[in-house]
Amino acid sequence: MKRLRYLIFLLFNLAYKDGKPDESNAPYFNSVLVLVAFQYFLLLIAFAFLNSFIACSDLFDGALTMKKRWQIILAMVFLVSVNYYVFVKKKYFDHLYNEFKNAAINTKRNRIIGYCCLVLYWVLIFVVIGNLKGWLSL
């Protein structure tokens, strides 16, 4: 769990820049949006796999109708509001920053490894989403 918290710290610190953020940058908002994108893609993949075994929704069947678009928009609004509340209002980003800024795990080597893991995570997510329909139709 500590490694996952460290990756969230790295995401936040990309925008926060060790306590010296750009004035034109909103580090809290940008970090929440990146986390929401991570969570949304994970939920999309998990829901698609669940739907292939238990037909629980028609979200993946047929064209993208207005009903499906509203479901996706409502899911995004829900994720943004929950993440904003937890990470910004409850100051969890600040808690993570204070926990890891001087921690033994926060070395240059571990930061590089963490950033590589985040990049590989995005690549893996896009590969899985790109092949999802083919894998689930078998």
mmCIF file of C-alpha atoms in Angstrom:
data_model
loop_
_atom_site.group_PDB
_atom_site.id
_atom_site.type_symbol
_atom_site.label_atom_id
_atom_site.label_comp_id
_atom_site.label_asym_id
_atom_site.label_seq_id
_atom_site.Cartn_x
_atom_site.Cartn_y
_atom_site.Cartn_z
ATOM 1 C CA MET A 1 0.000 0.000 0.000
ATOM 2 C CA LYS A 2 2.922 2.307 0.680
ATOM 3 C CA ARG A 3 4.096 1.943 -2.920
ATOM 4 C CA LEU A 4 0.667 2.889 -4.233
ATOM 5 C CA ARG A 5 0.625 5.961 -1.982
ATOM 6 C CA TYR A 6 4.117 6.793 -3.246
ATOM 7 C CA LEU A 7 2.907 6.634 -6.869
ATOM 8 C CA ILE A 8 0.044 8.992 -5.990
ATOM 9 C CA PHE A 9 2.622 11.275 -4.351
ATOM 10 C CA LEU A 10 4.686 11.186 -7.561
ATOM 11 C CA LEU A 11 1.631 12.097 -9.646
ATOM 12 C CA PHE A 12 0.886 15.027 -7.367
ATOM 13 C CA ASN A 13 4.517 16.098 -7.166
ATOM 14 C CA LEU A 14 4.767 16.256 -10.976
ATOM 15 C CA ALA A 15 2.453 19.250 -10.842
ATOM 16 C CA TYR A 16 3.424 20.504 -7.355
ATOM 17 C CA LYS A 17 7.167 20.529 -8.174
ATOM 18 C CA ASP A 18 8.456 20.012 -4.617
ATOM 19 C CA GLY A 19 6.421 22.877 -3.204
ATOM 20 C CA LYS A 20 7.166 25.334 -6.030
ATOM 21 C CA PRO A 21 4.265 25.012 -8.507
ATOM 22 C CA ASP A 22 3.872 27.307 -11.499
ATOM 23 C CA GLU A 23 1.357 30.085 -10.968
ATOM 24 C CA SER A 24 -0.445 29.083 -14.163
ATOM 25 C CA ASN A 25 -0.644 25.464 -13.005
ATOM 26 C CA ALA A 26 -3.315 24.066 -10.687
ATOM 27 C CA PRO A 27 -1.510 21.068 -9.148
ATOM 28 C CA TYR A 28 -4.458 19.807 -7.124
ATOM 29 C CA PHE A 29 -6.942 19.927 -9.996
ATOM 30 C CA ASN A 30 -4.532 18.406 -12.523
ATOM 31 C CA SER A 31 -3.614 15.588 -10.142
ATOM 32 C CA VAL A 32 -7.272 14.818 -9.473
ATOM 33 C CA LEU A 33 -7.955 14.663 -13.225
ATOM 34 C CA VAL A 34 -5.075 12.245 -13.812
ATOM 35 C CA LEU A 35 -6.245 10.028 -10.944
ATOM 36 C CA VAL A 36 -9.793 10.073 -12.315
ATOM 37 C CA ALA A 37 -8.493 9.017 -15.732
ATOM 38 C CA PHE A 38 -6.578 6.141 -14.110
ATOM 39 C CA GLN A 39 -9.640 5.036 -12.164
ATOM 40 C CA TYR A 40 -12.016 5.425 -15.094
ATOM 41 C CA PHE A 41 -9.919 3.242 -17.378
ATOM 42 C CA LEU A 42 -9.525 0.611 -14.664
ATOM 43 C CA LEU A 43 -13.270 0.609 -14.015
ATOM 44 C CA LEU A 44 -13.999 0.438 -17.742
ATOM 45 C CA ILE A 45 -11.764 -2.607 -18.162
ATOM 46 C CA ALA A 46 -13.109 -4.296 -15.030
ATOM 47 C CA PHE A 47 -16.704 -3.619 -16.059
ATOM 48 C CA ALA A 48 -16.065 -4.982 -19.560
ATOM 49 C CA PHE A 49 -14.598 -8.197 -18.151
ATOM 50 C CA LEU A 50 -17.480 -8.518 -15.694
ATOM 51 C CA ASN A 51 -19.979 -7.887 -18.477
ATOM 52 C CA SER A 52 -18.429 -10.651 -20.598
ATOM 53 C CA PHE A 53 -19.104 -13.225 -17.883
ATOM 54 C CA ILE A 54 -22.316 -11.814 -16.398
ATOM 55 C CA ALA A 55 -24.456 -9.822 -18.836
ATOM 56 C CA CYS A 56 -25.091 -6.985 -16.405
ATOM 57 C CA SER A 57 -25.321 -4.053 -18.798
ATOM 58 C CA ASP A 58 -25.893 -3.127 -22.406
ATOM 59 C CA LEU A 59 -23.171 -0.474 -22.236
ATOM 60 C CA PHE A 60 -20.871 -2.414 -24.564
ATOM 61 C CA ASP A 61 -23.580 -3.605 -26.950
ATOM 62 C CA GLY A 62 -24.450 -1.575 -30.022
ATOM 63 C CA ALA A 63 -23.829 2.045 -30.820
ATOM 64 C CA LEU A 64 -23.036 4.817 -28.365
ATOM 65 C CA THR A 65 -26.510 6.195 -27.642
ATOM 66 C CA MET A 66 -27.417 9.263 -25.606
ATOM 67 C CA LYS A 67 -28.334 7.047 -22.646
ATOM 68 C CA LYS A 68 -24.863 5.491 -22.668
ATOM 69 C CA ARG A 69 -23.215 8.884 -23.008
ATOM 70 C CA TRP A 70 -25.085 10.162 -19.968
ATOM 71 C CA GLN A 71 -24.053 7.073 -17.998
ATOM 72 C CA ILE A 72 -20.414 7.722 -18.862
ATOM 73 C CA ILE A 73 -20.710 11.421 -17.984
ATOM 74 C CA LEU A 74 -22.397 10.635 -14.662
ATOM 75 C CA ALA A 75 -19.685 8.097 -13.831
ATOM 76 C CA MET A 76 -17.010 10.712 -14.540
ATOM 77 C CA VAL A 77 -18.799 13.348 -12.438
ATOM 78 C CA PHE A 78 -19.078 10.866 -9.578
ATOM 79 C CA LEU A 79 -15.379 9.961 -9.793
ATOM 80 C CA VAL A 80 -14.307 13.610 -9.962
ATOM 81 C CA SER A 81 -16.452 14.615 -6.990
ATOM 82 C CA VAL A 82 -15.278 11.716 -4.806
ATOM 83 C CA ASN A 83 -11.622 12.260 -5.704
ATOM 84 C CA TYR A 84 -11.858 16.019 -5.225
ATOM 85 C CA TYR A 85 -13.421 15.521 -1.809
ATOM 86 C CA VAL A 86 -10.871 12.942 -0.641
ATOM 87 C CA PHE A 87 -7.684 14.389 -2.119
ATOM 88 C CA VAL A 88 -8.350 18.142 -1.981
ATOM 89 C CA LYS A 89 -11.004 18.833 0.656
ATOM 90 C CA LYS A 90 -9.691 16.228 3.113
ATOM 91 C CA LYS A 91 -6.141 17.334 2.166
ATOM 92 C CA TYR A 92 -4.901 13.830 1.381
ATOM 93 C CA PHE A 93 -2.500 15.224 -1.236
ATOM 94 C CA ASP A 94 -0.922 17.418 1.445
ATOM 95 C CA HIS A 95 -0.757 14.449 3.811
ATOM 96 C CA LEU A 96 1.014 12.342 1.164
ATOM 97 C CA TYR A 97 3.381 15.185 0.326
ATOM 98 C CA ASN A 98 4.339 15.657 3.979
ATOM 99 C CA GLU A 99 4.722 11.902 4.433
ATOM 100 C CA PHE A 100 7.005 11.306 1.441
ATOM 101 C CA LYS A 101 8.920 14.545 0.844
ATOM 102 C CA ASN A 102 11.699 13.565 3.278
ATOM 103 C CA ALA A 103 11.074 9.813 3.427
ATOM 104 C CA ALA A 104 13.765 7.241 2.761
ATOM 105 C CA ILE A 105 11.804 5.912 -0.225
ATOM 106 C CA ASN A 106 11.908 9.320 -1.945
ATOM 107 C CA THR A 107 15.252 9.000 -3.729
ATOM 108 C CA LYS A 108 16.082 10.039 -7.269
ATOM 109 C CA ARG A 109 16.348 6.377 -8.295
ATOM 110 C CA ASN A 110 12.930 5.532 -6.845
ATOM 111 C CA ARG A 111 11.391 8.582 -8.508
ATOM 112 C CA ILE A 112 12.709 7.478 -11.903
ATOM 113 C CA ILE A 113 11.419 3.956 -11.307
ATOM 114 C CA GLY A 114 8.052 5.366 -10.205
ATOM 115 C CA TYR A 115 7.723 7.597 -13.264
ATOM 116 C CA CYS A 116 8.616 4.652 -15.513
ATOM 117 C CA CYS A 117 5.938 2.576 -13.780
ATOM 118 C CA LEU A 118 3.363 5.310 -14.380
ATOM 119 C CA VAL A 119 4.281 5.505 -18.078
ATOM 120 C CA LEU A 120 4.143 1.717 -18.399
ATOM 121 C CA TYR A 121 0.785 1.760 -16.656
ATOM 122 C CA TRP A 122 -0.627 4.120 -19.307
ATOM 123 C CA VAL A 123 0.830 2.011 -22.121
ATOM 124 C CA LEU A 124 -0.626 -1.147 -20.583
ATOM 125 C CA ILE A 125 -4.046 0.473 -20.161
ATOM 126 C CA PHE A 126 -4.133 1.588 -23.804
ATOM 127 C CA VAL A 127 -3.027 -1.854 -25.024
ATOM 128 C CA VAL A 128 -5.694 -3.568 -22.941
ATOM 129 C CA ILE A 129 -8.428 -1.167 -24.064
ATOM 130 C CA GLY A 130 -7.321 -1.528 -27.692
ATOM 131 C CA ASN A 131 -7.543 -5.318 -27.528
ATOM 132 C CA LEU A 132 -10.498 -5.587 -25.164
ATOM 133 C CA LYS A 133 -13.137 -6.311 -27.777
ATOM 134 C CA GLY A 134 -11.035 -9.012 -29.426
ATOM 135 C CA TRP A 135 -10.167 -10.698 -26.152
ATOM 136 C CA LEU A 136 -13.730 -10.720 -24.868
ATOM 137 C CA SER A 137 -15.240 -12.062 -28.095
ATOM 138 C CA LEU A 138 -13.313 -15.359 -27.860
#
